[in-house]
Short mmCIF file of C-alpha atoms in Angstrom, two decimals:
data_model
loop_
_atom_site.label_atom_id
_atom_site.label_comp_id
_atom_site.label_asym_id
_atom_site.label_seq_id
_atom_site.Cartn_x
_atom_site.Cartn_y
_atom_site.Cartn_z
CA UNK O 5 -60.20 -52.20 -243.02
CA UNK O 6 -62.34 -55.45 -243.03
CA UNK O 7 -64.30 -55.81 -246.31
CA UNK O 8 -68.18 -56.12 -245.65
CA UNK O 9 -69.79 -59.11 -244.62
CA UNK O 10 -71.81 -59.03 -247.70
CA UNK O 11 -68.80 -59.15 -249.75
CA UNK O 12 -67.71 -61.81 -247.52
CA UNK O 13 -70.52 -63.93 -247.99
CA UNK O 14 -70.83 -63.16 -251.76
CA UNK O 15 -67.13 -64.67 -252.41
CA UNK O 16 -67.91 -67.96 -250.30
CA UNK O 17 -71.38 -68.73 -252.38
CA UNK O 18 -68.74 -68.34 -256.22
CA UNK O 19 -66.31 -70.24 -254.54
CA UNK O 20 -69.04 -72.67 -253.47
CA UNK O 21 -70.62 -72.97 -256.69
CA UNK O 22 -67.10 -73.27 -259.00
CA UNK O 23 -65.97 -76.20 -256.30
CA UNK O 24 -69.39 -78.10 -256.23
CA UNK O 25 -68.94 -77.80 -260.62
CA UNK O 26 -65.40 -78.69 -260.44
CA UNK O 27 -66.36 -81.52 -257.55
CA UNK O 28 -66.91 -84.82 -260.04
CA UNK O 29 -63.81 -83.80 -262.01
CA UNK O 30 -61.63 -83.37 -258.83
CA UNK O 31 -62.88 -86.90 -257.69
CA UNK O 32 -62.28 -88.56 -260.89
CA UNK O 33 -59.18 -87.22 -260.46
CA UNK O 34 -58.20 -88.46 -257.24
CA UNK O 35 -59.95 -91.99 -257.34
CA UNK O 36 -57.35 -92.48 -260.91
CA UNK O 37 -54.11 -90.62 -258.56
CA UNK O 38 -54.82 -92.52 -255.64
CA UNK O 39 -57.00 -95.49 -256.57
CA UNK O 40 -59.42 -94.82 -253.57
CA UNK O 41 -62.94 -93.51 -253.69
CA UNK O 42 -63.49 -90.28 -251.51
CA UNK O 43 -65.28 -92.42 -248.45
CA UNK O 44 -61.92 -94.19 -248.42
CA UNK O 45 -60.11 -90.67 -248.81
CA UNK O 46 -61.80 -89.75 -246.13
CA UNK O 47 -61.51 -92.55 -243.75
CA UNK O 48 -57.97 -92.93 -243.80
CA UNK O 49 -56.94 -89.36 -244.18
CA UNK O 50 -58.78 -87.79 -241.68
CA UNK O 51 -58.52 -88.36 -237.50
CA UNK O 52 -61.30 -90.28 -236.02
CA UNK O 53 -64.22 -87.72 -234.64
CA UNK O 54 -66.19 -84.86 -236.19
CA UNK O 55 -63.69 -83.67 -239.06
CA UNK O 56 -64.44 -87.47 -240.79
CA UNK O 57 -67.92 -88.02 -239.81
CA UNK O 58 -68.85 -84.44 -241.37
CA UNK O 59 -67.28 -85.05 -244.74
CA UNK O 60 -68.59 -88.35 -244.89
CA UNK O 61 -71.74 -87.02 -244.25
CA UNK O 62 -71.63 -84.35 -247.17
CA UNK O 63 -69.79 -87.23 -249.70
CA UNK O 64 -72.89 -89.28 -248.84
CA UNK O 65 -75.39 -86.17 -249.22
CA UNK O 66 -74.03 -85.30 -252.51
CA UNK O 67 -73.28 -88.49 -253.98
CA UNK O 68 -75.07 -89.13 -257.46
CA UNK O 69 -75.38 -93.05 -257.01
CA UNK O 70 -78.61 -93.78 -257.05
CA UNK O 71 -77.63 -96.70 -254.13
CA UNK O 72 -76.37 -94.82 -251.99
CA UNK O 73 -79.39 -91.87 -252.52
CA UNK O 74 -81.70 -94.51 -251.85
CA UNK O 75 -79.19 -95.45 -248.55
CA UNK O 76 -79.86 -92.27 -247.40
CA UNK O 77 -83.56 -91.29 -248.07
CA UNK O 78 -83.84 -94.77 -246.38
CA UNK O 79 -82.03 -94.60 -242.99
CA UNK O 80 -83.32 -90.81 -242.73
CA UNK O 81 -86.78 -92.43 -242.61
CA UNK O 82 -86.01 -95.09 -240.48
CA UNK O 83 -84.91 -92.56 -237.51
CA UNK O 84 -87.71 -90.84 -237.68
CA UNK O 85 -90.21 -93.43 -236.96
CA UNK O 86 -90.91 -95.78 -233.15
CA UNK O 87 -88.56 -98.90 -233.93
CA UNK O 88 -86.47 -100.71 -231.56
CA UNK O 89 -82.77 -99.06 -230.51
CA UNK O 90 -80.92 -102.21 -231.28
CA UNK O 91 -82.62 -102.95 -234.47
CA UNK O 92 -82.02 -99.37 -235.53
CA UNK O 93 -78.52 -99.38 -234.92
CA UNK O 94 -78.00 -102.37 -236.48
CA UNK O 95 -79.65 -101.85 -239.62
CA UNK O 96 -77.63 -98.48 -239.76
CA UNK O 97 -74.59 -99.77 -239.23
CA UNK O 98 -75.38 -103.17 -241.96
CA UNK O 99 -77.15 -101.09 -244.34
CA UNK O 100 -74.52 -98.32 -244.86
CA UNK O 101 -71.77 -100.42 -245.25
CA UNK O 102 -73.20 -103.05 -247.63
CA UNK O 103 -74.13 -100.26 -249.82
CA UNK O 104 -70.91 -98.50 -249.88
CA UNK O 105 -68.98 -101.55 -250.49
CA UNK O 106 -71.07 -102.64 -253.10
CA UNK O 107 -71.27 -99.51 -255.22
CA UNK O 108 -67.88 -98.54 -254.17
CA UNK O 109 -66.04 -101.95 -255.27
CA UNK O 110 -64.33 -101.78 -251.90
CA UNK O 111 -62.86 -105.89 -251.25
CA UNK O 112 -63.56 -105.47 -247.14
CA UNK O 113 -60.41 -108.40 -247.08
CA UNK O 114 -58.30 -105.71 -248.82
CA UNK O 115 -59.11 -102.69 -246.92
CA UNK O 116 -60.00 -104.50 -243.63
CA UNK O 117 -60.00 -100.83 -241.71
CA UNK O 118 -63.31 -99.07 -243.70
CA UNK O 119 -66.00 -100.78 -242.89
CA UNK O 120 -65.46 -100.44 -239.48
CA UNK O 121 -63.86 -96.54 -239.77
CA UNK O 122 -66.77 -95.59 -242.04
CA UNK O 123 -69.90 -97.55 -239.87
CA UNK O 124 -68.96 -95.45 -237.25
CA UNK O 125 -69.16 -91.91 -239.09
CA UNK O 126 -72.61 -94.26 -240.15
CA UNK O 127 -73.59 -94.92 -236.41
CA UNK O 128 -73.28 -90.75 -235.87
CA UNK O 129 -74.37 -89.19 -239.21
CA UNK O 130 -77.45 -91.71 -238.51
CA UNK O 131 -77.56 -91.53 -233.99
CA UNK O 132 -77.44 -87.75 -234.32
CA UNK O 133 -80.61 -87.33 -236.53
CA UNK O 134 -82.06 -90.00 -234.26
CA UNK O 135 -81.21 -88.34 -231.48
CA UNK O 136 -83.39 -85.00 -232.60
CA UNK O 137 -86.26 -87.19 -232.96
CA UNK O 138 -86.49 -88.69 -229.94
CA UNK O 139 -85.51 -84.72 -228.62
CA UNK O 140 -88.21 -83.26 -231.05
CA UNK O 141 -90.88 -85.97 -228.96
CA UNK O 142 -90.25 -84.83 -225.52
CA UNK O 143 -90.39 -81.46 -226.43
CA UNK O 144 -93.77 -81.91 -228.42
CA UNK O 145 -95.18 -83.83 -225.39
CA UNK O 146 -97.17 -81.16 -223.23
CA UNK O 147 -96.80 -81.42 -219.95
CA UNK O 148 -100.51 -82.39 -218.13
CA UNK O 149 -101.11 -82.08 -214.48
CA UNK O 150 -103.47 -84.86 -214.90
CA UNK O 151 -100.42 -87.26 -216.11
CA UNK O 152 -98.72 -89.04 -212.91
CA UNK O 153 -95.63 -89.49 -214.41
CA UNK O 154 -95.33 -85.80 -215.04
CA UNK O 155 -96.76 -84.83 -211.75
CA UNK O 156 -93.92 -87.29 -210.01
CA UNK O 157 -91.05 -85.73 -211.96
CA UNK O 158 -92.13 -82.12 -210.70
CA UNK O 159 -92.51 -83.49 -207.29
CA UNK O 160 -89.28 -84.76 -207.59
CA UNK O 161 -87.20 -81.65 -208.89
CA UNK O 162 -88.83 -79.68 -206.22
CA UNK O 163 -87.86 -82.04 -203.42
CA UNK O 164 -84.11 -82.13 -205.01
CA UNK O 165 -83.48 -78.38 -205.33
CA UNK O 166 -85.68 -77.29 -202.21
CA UNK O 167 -84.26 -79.98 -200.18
CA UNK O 168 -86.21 -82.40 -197.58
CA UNK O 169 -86.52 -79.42 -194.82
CA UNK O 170 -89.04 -77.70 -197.36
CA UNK O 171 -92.36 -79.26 -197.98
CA UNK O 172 -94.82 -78.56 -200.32
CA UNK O 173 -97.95 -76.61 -199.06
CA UNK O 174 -99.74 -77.31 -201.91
CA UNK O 175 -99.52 -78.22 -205.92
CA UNK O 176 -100.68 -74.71 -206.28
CA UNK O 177 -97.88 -72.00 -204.49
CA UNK O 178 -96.15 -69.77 -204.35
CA UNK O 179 -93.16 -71.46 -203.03
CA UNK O 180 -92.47 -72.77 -206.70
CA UNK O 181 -91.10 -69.07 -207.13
CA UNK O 182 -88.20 -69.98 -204.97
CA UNK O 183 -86.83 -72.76 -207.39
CA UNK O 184 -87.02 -69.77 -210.42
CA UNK O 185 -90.76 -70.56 -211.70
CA UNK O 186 -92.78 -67.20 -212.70
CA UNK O 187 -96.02 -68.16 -210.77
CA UNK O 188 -97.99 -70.80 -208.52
CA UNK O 189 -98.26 -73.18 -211.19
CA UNK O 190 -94.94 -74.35 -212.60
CA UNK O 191 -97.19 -76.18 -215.49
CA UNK O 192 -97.06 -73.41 -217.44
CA UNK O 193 -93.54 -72.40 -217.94
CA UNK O 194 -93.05 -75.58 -219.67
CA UNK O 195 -95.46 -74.67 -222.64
CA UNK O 196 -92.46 -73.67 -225.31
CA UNK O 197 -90.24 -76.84 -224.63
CA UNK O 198 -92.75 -79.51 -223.52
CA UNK O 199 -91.97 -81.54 -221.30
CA UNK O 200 -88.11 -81.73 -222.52
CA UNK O 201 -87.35 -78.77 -220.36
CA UNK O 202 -88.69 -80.31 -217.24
CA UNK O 203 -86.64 -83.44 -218.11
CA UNK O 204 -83.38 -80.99 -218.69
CA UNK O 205 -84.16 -79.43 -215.12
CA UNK O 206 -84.58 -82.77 -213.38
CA UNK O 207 -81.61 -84.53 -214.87
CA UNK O 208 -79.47 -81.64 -214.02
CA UNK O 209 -80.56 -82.17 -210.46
CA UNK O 210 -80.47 -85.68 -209.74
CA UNK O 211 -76.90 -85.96 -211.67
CA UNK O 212 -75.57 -82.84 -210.38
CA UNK O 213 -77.32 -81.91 -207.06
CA UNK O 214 -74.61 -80.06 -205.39
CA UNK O 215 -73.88 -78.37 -208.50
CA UNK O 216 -77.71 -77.72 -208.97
CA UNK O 217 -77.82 -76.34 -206.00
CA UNK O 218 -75.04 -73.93 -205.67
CA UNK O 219 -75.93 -72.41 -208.92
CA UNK O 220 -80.14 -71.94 -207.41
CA UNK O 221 -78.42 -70.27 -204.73
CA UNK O 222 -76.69 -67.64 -207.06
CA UNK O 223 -79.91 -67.27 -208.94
CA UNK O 224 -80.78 -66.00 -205.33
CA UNK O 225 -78.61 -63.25 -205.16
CA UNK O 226 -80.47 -59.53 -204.74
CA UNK O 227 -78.69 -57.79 -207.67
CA UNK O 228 -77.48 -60.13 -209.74
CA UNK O 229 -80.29 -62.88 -209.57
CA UNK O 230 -82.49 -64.62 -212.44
CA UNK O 231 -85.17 -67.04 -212.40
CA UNK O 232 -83.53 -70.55 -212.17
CA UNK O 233 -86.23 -72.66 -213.50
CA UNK O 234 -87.35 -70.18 -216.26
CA UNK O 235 -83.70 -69.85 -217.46
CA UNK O 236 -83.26 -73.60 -217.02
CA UNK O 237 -85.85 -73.52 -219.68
CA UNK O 238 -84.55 -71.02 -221.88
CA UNK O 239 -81.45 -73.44 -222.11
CA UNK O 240 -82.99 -76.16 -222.91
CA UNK O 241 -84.85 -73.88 -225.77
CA UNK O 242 -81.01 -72.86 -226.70
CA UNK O 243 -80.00 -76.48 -226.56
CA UNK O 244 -82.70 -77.75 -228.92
CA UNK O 245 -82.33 -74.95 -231.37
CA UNK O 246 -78.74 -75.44 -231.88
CA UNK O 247 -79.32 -79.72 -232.22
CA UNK O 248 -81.98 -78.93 -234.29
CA UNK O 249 -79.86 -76.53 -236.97
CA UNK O 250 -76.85 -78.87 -236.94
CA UNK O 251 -74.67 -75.95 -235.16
CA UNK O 252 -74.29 -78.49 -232.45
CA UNK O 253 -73.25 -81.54 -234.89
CA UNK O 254 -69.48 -81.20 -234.46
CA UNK O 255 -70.14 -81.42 -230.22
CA UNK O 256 -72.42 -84.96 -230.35
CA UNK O 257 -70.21 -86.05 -233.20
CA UNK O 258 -67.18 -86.00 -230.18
CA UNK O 259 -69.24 -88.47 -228.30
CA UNK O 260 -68.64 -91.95 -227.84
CA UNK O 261 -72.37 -92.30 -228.04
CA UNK O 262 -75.64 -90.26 -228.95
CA UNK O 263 -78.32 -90.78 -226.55
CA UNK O 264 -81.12 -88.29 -224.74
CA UNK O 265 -78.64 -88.95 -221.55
CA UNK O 266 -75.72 -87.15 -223.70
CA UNK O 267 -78.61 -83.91 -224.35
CA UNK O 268 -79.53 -83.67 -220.96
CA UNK O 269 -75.25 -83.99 -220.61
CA UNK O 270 -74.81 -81.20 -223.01
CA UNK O 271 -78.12 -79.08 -221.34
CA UNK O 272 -75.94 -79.29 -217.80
CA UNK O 273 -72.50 -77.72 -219.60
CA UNK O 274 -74.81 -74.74 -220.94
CA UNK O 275 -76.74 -74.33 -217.80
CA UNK O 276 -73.08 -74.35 -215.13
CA UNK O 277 -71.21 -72.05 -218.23
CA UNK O 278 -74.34 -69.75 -218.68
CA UNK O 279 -74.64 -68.71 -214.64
CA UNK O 280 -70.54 -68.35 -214.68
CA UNK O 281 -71.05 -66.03 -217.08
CA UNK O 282 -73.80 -64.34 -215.78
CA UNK O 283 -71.81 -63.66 -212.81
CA UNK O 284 -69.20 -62.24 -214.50
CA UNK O 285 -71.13 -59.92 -216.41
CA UNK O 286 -72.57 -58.59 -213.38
CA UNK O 287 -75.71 -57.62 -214.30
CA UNK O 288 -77.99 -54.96 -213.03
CA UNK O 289 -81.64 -56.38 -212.89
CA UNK O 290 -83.00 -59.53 -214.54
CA UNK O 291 -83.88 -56.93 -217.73
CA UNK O 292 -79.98 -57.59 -218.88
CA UNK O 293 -80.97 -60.98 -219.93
CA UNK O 294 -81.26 -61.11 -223.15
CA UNK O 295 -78.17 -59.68 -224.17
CA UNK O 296 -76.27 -61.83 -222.13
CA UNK O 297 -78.03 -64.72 -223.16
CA UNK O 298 -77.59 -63.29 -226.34
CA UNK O 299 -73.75 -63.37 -226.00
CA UNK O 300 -73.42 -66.48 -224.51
CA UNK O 301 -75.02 -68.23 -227.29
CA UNK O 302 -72.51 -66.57 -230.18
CA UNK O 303 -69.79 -67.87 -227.74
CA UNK O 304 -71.00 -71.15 -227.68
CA UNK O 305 -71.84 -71.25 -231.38
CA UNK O 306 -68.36 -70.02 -231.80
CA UNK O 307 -66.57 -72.95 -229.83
CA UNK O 308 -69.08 -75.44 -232.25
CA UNK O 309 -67.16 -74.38 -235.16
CA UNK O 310 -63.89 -75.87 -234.14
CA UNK O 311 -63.80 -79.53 -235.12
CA UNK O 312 -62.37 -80.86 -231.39
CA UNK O 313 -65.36 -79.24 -229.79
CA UNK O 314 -66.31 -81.09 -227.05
CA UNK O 315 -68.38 -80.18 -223.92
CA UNK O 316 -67.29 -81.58 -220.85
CA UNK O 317 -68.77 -80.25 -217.39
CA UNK O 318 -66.42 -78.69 -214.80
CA UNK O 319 -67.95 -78.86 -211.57
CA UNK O 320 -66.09 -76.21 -209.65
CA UNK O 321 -68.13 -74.12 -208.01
CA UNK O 322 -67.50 -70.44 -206.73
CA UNK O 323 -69.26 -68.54 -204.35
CA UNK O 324 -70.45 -64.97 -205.48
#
């Protein structure tokens, strides 16, 4: 018989709180054994990827030099504010390991493999909460009928899914229904996610039209159909959510790069996993959505746990 999960949880916050007291001793320990700090540790003991870049990050978060506190506090700011990409990456990638050399006594002409092991666990710790800013912005912008550019990129997914034999009869349909909006006016399906879930939709269907496509028409089937837009937009609420708690860290932390283009990537693997699952669950009316979105999402959160996590789209497509 399992023990409850309240036990469970009870033994993991002792064991927490007797390893983050023992933690300075332990290190003490090691840096006088091994004659390396714990970023060094780190760097050479662990495989390139998430593993590293995560305990970096929580050495750097829990570090007690003031340097390298002020480091942080610093670069967290500077992500969060309009500055140029290059200069941003650039003063991440300086910043972090000037610091750590400095306050770490690390001779770069000794150790010639940190600085450039630990600037990139730098370049993710730092393009990752970048990345949710420049997320969090899209999906604060509103999306306004009276804004051309927004107008254009609705005209646009519509010609791309509906395909150039289908025109338009007007802004205002009913023919929206067809590509999965609720009424004549998609404008207001986007009001949760901004304008971040029409982006999601779009790139999905310029980058993966046939793919796009083939997964509208099973959102067209008459007993096991949904609403492709307005789950389209549900995803991109599921995709935010997990960037924005960290669940989806160890994915982006995989990447060779963090970018919105690498989102919108990650949006597309949820969207073409989510309908093969809906079609193998089978479902009996739209009502069964929520649990299955509801199980798809522990499944994915599930796969984000494992350090080698990384989401790569399979574009074979089955017909129902």
């Amino acid at each position: 018989m399992l023990p409850p999960a309240s036990n469970i949880k009870m033994v993991f916050k002792v064991f927490n709180f007797f390893y983050f007291l023992a933690r300075p001793l332990l290190k003490w320990f090691l840096h006088r054994f091994t004659n390396l700090c714990e970023l060094q540790r780190i760097c050479y003991g662990c495989a390139p990827g998430a593993l590293r870049t995560r305990k970096v990050q929580m050495s750097l978060e829990l570090s007690r030099k003031p340097r390298i506190k002020q480091m942080v506090m610093i670069l967290n700011e500077l992500v969060s504010h309009e500055v140029d990409e290059t200069f941003l990456k650039d003063e991440i990638h300086g910043r972090a390991i000037a610091t750590v050399l400095q306050v770490k006594k690390i001779n770069p002409k000794v150790h010639v493999d940190f600085p450039r092991s630990f600037g990139t666990c730098a370049e993710k710790i730092w393009g990752y909460k970048r990345l949710f800013w420049l997320v969090e912005q899209l999906r604060s912008t509103q999306y306004d009928c009276e804004n051309d550019e927004h107008e254009r990129k609705l005209l646009c997914l519509w010609k791309l899914l509906a395909g150039p034999e289908e025109s338009l009869e007007g802004r205002v349909t009913n023919q929206w229904q067809s590509i999965g909006f609720q009424g004549d006016d998609p404008k207001t399906d986007f009001r949760g996610m901004g304008i971040l879930g029409l982006d999601n939709l779009l790139y999905f269907a310029q980058e993966y039209n046939g793919t796009a496509r083939h997964l509208l028409s099973h959102s067209h089937h008459p007993t096991h159909g949904y609403f492709f837009a307005i789950v389209g937009i549900n995803l991109t609420s599921m995709a935010y959510h997990l960037l924005k708690s960290g669940a989806a860290r160890i994915h982006f932390y995989n990447q060779p790069r963090l970018t919105v283009d690498m989102f919108h990537q990650f949006y597309c693997y949820l969207f073409f996993e989510f309908d093969r699952y809906w079609v193998e669950c089978k479902p009996k009316s739209i009502m069964d959505f929520s649990w299955i979105q509801k199980n798809f999402e522990e499944n994915v959160r599930k796969m984000l746990t494992n350090d080698s996590c990384s989401f790569k789209m399979n574009l074979s497509v089955e017909n129902v």
